[in-house]
PDB file of C-alpha atoms in Angstrom:
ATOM      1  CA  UNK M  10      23.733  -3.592  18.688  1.00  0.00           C
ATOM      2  CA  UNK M  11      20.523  -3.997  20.873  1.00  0.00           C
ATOM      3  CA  UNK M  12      17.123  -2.895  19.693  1.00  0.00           C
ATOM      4  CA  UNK M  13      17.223  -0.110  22.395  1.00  0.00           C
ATOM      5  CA  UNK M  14      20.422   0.948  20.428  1.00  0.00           C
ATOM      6  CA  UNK M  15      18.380   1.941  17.899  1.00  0.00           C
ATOM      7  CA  UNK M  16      15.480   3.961  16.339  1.00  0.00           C
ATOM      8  CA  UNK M  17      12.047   1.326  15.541  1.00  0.00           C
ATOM      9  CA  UNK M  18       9.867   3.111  12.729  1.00  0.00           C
ATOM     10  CA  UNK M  19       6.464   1.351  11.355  1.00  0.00           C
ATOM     11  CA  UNK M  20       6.125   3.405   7.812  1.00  0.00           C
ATOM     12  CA  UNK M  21       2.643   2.458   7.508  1.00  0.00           C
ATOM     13  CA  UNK M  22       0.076   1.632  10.154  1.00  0.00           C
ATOM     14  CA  UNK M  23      -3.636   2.634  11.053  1.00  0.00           C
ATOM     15  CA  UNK M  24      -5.181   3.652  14.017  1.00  0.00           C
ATOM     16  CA  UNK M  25      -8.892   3.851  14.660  1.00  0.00           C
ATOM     17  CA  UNK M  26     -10.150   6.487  17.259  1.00  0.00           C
ATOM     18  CA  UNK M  27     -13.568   5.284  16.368  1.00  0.00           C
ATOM     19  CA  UNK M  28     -13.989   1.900  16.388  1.00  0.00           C
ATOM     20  CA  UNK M  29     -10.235   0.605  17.432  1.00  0.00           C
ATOM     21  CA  UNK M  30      -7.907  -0.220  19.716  1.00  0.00           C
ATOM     22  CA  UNK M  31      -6.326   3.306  18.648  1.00  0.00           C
ATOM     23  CA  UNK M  32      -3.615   4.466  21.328  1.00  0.00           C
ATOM     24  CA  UNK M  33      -3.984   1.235  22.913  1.00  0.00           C
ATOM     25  CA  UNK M  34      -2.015  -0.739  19.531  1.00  0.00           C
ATOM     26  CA  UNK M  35       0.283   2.136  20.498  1.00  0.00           C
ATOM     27  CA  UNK M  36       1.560   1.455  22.942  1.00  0.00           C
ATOM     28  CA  UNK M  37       1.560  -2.322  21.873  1.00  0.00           C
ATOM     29  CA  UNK M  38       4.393  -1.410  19.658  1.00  0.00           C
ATOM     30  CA  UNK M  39       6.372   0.443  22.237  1.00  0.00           C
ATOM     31  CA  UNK M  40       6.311  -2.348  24.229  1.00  0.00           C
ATOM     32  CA  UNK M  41       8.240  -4.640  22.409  1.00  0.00           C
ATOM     33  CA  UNK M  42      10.898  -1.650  21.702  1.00  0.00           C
ATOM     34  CA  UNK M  43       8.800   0.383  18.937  1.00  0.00           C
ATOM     35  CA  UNK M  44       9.511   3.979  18.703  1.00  0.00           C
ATOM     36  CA  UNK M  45       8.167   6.416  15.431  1.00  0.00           C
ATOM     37  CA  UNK M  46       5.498   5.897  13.525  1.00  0.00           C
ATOM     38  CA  UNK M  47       3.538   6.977  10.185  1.00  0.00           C
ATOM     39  CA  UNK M  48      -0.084   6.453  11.045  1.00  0.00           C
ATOM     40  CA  UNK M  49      -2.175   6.505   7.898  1.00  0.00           C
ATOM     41  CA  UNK M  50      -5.344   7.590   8.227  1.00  0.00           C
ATOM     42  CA  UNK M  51      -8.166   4.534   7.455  1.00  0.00           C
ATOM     43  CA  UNK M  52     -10.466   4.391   4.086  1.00  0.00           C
ATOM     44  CA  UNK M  53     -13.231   7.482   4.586  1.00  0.00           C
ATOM     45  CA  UNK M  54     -15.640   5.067   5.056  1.00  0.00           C
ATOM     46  CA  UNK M  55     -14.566   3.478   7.966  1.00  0.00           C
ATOM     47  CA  UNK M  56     -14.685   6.087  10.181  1.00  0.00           C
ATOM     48  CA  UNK M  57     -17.245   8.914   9.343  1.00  0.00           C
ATOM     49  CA  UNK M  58     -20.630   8.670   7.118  1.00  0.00           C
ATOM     50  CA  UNK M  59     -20.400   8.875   3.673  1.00  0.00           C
ATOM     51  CA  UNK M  60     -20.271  11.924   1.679  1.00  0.00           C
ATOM     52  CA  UNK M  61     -18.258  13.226  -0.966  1.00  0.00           C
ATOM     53  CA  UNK M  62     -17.909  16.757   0.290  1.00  0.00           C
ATOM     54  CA  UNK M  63     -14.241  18.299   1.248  1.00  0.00           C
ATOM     55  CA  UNK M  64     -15.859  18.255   4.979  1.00  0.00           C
ATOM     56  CA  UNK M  65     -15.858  14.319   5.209  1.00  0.00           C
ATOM     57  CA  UNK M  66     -11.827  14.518   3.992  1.00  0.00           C
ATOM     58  CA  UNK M  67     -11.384  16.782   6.884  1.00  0.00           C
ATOM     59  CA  UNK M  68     -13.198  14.671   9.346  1.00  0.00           C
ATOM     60  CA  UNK M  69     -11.454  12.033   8.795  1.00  0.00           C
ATOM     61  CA  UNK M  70      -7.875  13.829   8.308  1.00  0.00           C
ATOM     62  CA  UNK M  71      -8.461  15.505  11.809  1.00  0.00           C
ATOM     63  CA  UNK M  72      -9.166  12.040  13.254  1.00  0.00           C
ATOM     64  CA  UNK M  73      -5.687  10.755  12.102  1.00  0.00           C
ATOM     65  CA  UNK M  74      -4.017  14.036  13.027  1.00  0.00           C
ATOM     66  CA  UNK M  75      -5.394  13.577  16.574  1.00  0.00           C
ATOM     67  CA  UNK M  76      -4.902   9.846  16.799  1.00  0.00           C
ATOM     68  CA  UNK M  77      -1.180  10.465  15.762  1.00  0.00           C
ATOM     69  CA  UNK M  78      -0.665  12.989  18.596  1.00  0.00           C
ATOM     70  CA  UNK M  79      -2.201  10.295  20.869  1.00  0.00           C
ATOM     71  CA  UNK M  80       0.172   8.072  20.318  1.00  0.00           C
ATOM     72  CA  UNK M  81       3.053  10.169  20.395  1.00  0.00           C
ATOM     73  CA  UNK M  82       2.303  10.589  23.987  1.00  0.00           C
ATOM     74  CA  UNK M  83       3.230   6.678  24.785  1.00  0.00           C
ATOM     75  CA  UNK M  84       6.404   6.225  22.254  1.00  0.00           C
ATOM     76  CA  UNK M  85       9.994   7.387  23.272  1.00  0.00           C
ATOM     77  CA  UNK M  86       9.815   8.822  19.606  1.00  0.00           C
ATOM     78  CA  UNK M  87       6.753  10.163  18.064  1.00  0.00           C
ATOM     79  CA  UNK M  88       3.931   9.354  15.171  1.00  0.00           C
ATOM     80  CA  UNK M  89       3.625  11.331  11.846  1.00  0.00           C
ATOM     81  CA  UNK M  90       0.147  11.672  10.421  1.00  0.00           C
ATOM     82  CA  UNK M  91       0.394  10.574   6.518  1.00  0.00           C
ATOM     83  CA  UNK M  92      -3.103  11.657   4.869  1.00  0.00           C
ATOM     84  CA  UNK M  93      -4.692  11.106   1.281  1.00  0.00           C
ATOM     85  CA  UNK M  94      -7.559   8.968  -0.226  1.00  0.00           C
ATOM     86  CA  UNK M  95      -7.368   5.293  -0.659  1.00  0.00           C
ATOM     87  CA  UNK M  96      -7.994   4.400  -4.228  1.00  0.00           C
ATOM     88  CA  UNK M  97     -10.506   1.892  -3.573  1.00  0.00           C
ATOM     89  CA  UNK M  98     -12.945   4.665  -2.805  1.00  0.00           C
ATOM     90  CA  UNK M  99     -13.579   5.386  -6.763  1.00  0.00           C
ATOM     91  CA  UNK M 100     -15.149   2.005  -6.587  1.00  0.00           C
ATOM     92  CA  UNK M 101     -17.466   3.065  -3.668  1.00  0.00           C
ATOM     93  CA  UNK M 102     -18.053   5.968  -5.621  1.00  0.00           C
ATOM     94  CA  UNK M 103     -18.516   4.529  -8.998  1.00  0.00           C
ATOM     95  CA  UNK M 104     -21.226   2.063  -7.133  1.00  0.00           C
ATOM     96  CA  UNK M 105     -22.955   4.637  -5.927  1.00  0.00           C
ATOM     97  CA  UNK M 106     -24.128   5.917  -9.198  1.00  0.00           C
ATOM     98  CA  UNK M 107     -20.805   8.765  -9.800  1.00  0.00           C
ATOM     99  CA  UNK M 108     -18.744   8.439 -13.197  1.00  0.00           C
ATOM    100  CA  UNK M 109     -15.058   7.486 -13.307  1.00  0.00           C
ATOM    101  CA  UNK M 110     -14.728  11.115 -14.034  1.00  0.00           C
ATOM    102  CA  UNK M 111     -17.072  12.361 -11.542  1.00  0.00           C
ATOM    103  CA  UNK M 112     -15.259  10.232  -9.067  1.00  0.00           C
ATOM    104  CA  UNK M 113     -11.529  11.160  -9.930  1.00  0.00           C
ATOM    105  CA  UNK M 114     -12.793  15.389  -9.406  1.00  0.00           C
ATOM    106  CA  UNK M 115     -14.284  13.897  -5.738  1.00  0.00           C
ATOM    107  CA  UNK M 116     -10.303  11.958  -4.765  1.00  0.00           C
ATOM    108  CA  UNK M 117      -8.718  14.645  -6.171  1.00  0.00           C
ATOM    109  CA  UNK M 118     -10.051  17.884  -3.948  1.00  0.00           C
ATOM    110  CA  UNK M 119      -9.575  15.315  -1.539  1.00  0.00           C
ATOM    111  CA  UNK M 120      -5.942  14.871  -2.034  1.00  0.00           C
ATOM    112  CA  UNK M 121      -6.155  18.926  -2.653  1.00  0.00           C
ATOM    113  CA  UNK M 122      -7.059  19.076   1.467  1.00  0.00           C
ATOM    114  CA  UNK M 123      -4.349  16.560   2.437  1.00  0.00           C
ATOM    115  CA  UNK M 124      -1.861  18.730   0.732  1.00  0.00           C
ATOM    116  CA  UNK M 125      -3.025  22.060   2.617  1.00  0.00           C
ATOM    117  CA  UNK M 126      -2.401  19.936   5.993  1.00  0.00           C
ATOM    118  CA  UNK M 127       0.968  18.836   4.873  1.00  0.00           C
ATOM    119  CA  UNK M 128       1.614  22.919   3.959  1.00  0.00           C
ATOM    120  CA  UNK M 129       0.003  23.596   7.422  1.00  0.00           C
ATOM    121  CA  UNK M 130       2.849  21.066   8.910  1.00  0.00           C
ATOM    122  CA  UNK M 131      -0.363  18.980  10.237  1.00  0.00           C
ATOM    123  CA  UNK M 132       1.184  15.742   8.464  1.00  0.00           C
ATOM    124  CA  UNK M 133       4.541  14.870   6.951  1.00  0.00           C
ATOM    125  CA  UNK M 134       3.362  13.260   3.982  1.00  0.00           C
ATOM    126  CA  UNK M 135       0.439  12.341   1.787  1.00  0.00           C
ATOM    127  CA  UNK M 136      -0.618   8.924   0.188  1.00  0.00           C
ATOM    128  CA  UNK M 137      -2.749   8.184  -2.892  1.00  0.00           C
ATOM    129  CA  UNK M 138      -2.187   4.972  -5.593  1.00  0.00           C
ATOM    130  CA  UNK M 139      -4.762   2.896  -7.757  1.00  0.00           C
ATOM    131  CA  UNK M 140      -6.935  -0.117  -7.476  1.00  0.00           C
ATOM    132  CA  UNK M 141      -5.087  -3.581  -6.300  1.00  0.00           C
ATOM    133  CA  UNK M 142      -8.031  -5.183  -7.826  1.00  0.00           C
ATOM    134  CA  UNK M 143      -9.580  -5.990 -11.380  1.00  0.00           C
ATOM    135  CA  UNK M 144     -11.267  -2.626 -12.583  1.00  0.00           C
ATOM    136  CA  UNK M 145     -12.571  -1.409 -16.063  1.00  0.00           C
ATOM    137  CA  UNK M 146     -10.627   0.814 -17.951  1.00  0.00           C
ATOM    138  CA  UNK M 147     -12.423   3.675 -17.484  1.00  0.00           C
ATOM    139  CA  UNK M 148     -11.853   3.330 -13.723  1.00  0.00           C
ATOM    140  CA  UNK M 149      -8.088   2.820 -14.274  1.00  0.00           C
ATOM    141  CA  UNK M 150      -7.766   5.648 -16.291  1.00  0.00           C
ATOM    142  CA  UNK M 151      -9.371   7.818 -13.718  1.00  0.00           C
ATOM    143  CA  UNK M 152      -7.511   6.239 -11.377  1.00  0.00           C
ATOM    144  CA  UNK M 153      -3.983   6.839 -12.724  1.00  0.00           C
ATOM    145  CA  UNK M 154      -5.208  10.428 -13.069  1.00  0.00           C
ATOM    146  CA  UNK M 155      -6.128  10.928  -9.188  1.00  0.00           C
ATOM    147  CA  UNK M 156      -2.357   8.904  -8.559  1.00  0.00           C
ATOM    148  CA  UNK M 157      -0.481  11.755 -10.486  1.00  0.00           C
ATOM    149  CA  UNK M 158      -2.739  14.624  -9.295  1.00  0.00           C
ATOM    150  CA  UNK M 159      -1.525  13.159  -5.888  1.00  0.00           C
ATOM    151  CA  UNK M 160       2.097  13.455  -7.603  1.00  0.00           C
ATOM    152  CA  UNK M 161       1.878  16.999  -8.522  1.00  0.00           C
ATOM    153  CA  UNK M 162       0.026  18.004  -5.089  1.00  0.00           C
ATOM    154  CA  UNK M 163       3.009  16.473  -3.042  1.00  0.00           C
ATOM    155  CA  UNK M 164       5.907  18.435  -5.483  1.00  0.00           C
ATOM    156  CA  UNK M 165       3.986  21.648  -4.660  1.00  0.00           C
ATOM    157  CA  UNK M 166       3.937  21.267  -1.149  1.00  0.00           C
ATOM    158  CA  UNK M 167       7.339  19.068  -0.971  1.00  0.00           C
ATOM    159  CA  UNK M 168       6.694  15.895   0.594  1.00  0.00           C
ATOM    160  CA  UNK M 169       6.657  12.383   0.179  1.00  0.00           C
ATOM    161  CA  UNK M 170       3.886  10.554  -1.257  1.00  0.00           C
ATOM    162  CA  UNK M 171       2.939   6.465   0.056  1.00  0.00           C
ATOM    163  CA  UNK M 172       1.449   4.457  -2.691  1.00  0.00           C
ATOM    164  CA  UNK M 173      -1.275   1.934  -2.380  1.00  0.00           C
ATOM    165  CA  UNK M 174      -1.355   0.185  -5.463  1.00  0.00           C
ATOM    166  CA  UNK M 175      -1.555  -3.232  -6.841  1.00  0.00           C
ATOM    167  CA  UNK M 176       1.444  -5.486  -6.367  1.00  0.00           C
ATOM    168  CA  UNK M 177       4.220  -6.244  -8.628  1.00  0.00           C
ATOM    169  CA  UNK M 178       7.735  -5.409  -8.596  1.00  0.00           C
ATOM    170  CA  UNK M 179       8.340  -3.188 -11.740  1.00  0.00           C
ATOM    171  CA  UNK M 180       6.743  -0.149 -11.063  1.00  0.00           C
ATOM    172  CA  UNK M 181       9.426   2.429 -12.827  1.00  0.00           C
ATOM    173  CA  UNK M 182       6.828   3.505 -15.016  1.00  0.00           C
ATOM    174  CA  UNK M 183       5.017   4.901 -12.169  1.00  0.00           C
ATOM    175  CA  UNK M 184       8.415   6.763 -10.994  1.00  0.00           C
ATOM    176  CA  UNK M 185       8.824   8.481 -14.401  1.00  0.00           C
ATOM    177  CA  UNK M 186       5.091   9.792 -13.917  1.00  0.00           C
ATOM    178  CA  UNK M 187       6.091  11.361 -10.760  1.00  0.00           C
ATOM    179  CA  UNK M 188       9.326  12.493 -11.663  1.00  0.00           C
ATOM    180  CA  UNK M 189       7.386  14.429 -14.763  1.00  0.00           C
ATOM    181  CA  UNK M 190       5.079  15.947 -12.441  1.00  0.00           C
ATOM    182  CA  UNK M 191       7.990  17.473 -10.355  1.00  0.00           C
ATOM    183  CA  UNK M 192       8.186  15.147  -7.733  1.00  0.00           C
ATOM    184  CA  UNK M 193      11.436  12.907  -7.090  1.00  0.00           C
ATOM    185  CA  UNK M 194      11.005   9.425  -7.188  1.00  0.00           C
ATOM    186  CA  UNK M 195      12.788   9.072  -3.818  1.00  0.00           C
ATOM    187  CA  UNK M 196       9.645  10.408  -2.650  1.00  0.00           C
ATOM    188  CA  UNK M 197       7.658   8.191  -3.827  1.00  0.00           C
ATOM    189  CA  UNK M 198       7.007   4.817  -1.186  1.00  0.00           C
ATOM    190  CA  UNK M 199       5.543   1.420  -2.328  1.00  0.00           C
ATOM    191  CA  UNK M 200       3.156   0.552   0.675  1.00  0.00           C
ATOM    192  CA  UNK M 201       2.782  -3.126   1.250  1.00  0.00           C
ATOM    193  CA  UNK M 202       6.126  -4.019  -1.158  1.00  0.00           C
ATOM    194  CA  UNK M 203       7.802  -7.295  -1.415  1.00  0.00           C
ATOM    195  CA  UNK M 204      12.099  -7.141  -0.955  1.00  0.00           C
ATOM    196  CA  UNK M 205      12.616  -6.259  -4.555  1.00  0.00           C
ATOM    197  CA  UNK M 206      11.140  -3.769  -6.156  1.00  0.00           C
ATOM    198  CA  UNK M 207      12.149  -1.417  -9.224  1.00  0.00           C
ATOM    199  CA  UNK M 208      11.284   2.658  -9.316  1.00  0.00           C
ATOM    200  CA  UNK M 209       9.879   3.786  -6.332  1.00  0.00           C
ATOM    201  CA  UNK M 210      11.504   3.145  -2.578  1.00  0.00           C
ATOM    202  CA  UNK M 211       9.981  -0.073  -1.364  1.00  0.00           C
ATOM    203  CA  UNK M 212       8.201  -0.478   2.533  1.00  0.00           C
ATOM    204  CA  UNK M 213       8.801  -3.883   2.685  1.00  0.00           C
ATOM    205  CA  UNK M 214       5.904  -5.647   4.932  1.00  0.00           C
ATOM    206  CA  UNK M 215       7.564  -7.310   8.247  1.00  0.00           C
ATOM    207  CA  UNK M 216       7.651 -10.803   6.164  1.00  0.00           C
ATOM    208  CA  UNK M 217      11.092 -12.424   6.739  1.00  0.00           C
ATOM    209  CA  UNK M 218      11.631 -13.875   3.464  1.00  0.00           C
ATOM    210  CA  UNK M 219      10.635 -10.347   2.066  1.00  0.00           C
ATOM    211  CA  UNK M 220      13.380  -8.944   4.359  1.00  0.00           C
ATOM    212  CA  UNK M 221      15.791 -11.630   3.462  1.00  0.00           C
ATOM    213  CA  UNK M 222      15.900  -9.882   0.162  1.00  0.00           C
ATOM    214  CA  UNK M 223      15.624  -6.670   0.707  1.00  0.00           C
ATOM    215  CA  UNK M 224      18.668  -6.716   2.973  1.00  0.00           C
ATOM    216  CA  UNK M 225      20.602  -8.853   0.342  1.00  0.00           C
ATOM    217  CA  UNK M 226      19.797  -6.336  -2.534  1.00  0.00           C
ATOM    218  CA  UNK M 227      21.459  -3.610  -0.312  1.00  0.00           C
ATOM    219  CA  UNK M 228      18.879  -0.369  -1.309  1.00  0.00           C
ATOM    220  CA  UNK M 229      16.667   2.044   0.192  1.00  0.00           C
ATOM    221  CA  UNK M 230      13.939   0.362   2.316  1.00  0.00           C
ATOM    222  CA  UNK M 231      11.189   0.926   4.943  1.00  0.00           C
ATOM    223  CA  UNK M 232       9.486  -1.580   7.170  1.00  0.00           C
ATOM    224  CA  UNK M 233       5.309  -1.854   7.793  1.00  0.00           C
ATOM    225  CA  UNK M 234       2.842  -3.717   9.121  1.00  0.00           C
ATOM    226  CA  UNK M 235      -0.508  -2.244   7.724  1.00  0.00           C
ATOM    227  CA  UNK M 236      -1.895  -3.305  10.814  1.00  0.00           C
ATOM    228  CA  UNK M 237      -5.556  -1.835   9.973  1.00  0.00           C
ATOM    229  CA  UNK M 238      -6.953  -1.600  13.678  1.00  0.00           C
ATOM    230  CA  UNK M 239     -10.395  -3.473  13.084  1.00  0.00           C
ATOM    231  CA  UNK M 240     -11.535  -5.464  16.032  1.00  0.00           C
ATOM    232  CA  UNK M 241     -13.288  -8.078  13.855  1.00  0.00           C
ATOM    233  CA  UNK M 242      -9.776  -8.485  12.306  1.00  0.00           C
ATOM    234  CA  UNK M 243      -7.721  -8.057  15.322  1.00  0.00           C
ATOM    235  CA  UNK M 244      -3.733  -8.470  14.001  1.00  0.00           C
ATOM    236  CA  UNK M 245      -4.487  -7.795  10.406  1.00  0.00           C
ATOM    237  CA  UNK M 246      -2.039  -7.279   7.776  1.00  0.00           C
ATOM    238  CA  UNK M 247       0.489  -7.673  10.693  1.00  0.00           C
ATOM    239  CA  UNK M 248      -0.046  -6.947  14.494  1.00  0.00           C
ATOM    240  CA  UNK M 249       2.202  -3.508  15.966  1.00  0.00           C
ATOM    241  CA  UNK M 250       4.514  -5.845  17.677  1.00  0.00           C
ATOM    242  CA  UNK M 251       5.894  -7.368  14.389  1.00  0.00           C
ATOM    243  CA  UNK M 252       8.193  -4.557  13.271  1.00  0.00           C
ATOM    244  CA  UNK M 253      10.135  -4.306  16.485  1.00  0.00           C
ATOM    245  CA  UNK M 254      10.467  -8.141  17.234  1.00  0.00           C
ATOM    246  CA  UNK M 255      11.608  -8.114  13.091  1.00  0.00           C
ATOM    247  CA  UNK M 256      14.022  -5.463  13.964  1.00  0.00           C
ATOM    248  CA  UNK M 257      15.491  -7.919  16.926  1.00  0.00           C
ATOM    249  CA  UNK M 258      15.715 -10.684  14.732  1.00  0.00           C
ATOM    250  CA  UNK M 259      17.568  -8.644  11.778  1.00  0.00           C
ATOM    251  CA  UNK M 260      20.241  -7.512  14.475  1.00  0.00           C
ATOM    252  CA  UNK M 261      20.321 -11.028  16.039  1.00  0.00           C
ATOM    253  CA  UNK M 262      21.625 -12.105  12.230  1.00  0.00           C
ATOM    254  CA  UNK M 263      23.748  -9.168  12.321  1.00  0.00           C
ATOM    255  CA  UNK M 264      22.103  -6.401   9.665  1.00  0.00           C
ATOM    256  CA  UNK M 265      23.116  -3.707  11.665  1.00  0.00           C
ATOM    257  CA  UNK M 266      23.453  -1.990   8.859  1.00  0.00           C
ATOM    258  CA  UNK M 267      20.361  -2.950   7.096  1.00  0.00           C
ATOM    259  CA  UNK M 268      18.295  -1.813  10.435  1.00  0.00           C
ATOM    260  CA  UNK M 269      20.258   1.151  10.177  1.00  0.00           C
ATOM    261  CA  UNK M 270      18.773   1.884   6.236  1.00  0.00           C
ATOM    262  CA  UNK M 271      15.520   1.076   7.093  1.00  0.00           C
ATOM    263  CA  UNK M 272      14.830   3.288  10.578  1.00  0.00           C
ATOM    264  CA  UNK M 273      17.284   5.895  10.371  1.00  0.00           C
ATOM    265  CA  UNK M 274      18.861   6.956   7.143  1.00  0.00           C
ATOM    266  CA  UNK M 275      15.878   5.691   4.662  1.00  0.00           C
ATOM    267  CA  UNK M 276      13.263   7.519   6.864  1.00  0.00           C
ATOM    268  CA  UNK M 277      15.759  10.541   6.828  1.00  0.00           C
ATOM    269  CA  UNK M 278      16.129  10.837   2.854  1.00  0.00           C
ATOM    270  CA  UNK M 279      12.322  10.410   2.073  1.00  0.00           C
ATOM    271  CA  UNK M 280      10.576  12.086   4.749  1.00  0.00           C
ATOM    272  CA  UNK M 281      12.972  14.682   5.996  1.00  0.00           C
ATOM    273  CA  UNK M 282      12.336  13.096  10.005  1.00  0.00           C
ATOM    274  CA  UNK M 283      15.513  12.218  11.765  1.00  0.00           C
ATOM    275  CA  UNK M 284      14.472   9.316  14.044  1.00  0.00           C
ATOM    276  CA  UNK M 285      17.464   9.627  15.869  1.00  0.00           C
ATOM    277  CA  UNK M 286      16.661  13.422  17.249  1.00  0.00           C
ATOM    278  CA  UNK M 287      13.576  13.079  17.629  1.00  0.00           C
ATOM    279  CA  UNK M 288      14.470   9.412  20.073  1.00  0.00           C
ATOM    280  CA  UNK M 289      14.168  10.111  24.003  1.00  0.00           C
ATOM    281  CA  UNK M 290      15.042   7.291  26.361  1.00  0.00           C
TER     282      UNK M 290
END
């Protein structure tokens, strides 16, 4: 199998129509044989002025929505907008002078807007999680609380839910929370996950060691960058080329079969997107 054989998805890369390369990283990835993509939209804070009103979660929702039609335009597949509130805002908040509590109410309507646009078929999925860094209790708590009302939005409007969180590898405990909120843990994604990973479905970041092992432990699995689109860190996590030329080396070892998991049946079973279908060359 070639790489033009076959579907290329990125599950989680930004774009930045405001101060980014934005179509431009695009078309980046196309050129080295990407196809789909789930463009997450950037931290609030990074793209509009801050507030704490629903109108700022819109802003910066519409933003993603547009820059994912944007780059639809230069793929021979198409992006997905995948919205929700990175968890590292109830520090900005907390900062700022809000309680934890005060803090969870502001991520949660936001999270309550991302699921109208996924009802509205304006994105596929939503994303949500908790702090990857050292935080007091009473953050954490609030936290976990804004990560499950992000569970029991995305059961109510059926979707998938992407999970920034810290890392680790047992994270079953944080499937069983979903899965009593109505939401099956197939839907739930580990953004930025090493090869192994228990409970949720793991997006394994383009590492090759990582991919080593998620190929040997035969199980659901995406593939990411996080490339973040910030010109003063221009390739950061990973640069849009790394997925495809990753996908080229897996078939080059012959993991047909794991590139087949990863960009067409995986995407399939999660997301309800067929890669394949929606694949024009």
């Amino acid at each position: 199998m070639d790489i033009d054989d076959t579907p290329v998805l990125d599950n989680h890369l930004h774009l930045d129509p405001v101060n980014g390369r934005n179509v431009a990283a695009a078309e980046e990835f196309a050129s080295q044989g990407g196809t789909h993509l789930l463009v997450l939209n950037k931290p609030s804070w990074h793209l509009v002025e801050k507030g704490t009103d629903e109108a700022i979660f819109r802003e910066v929702f519409d933003l993603t929505v547009e820059a994912a039609a944007a780059a639809t335009e230069v793929l021979d597949g198409r992006a997905w907008p995948v919205l929700g509130v990175h968890p590292a805002l109830i520090s900005k908040l907390v900062d700022g002078g809000y309680t934890p509590p005060e803090a969870r109410d502001i991520m949660q309507a936001g999270l309550d807007v991302a699921a109208e646009y996924v009802d509205n078929s304006d994105a596929l999925a939503m994303k949500s999680g908790r702090p990857h860094y050292d935080v007091d209790d009473a953050v954490w708590e609030a936290s976990n609380e804004v990560m499950c009302h992000g569970f029991e939005r995305a059961a109510d409007v059926g979707c998938a839910i992407q999970l920034h969180t810290e890392g680790g590898e047992d994270f079953e405990a944080v499937a069983r929370w979903a899965e009593d909120r109505g939401l099956d843990r197939t839907q739930v994604v580990k953004h930025y996950s090493g090869g192994q990973l228990h409970g949720p479905v793991k997006s394994v970041l383009a590492d090759k060691d990582e991919l080593e092992i998620a190929v040997e432990t035969d199980e659901p699995f995406l593939m990411e960058t996080d490339y973040i689109d910030d010109p003063d860190r221009p390739g950061a996590v990973l640069g849009p080329k790394t997925v495809p030329r990753r996908v080229r080396w897996l078939l080059e070892n012959g993991h047909e079969d794991a590139v087949r998991t990863a960009h067409v049946e995986t995407p399939k079973a999660v997301y309800g997107i067929d890669t394949e279908a929606t694949l024009e060359r």
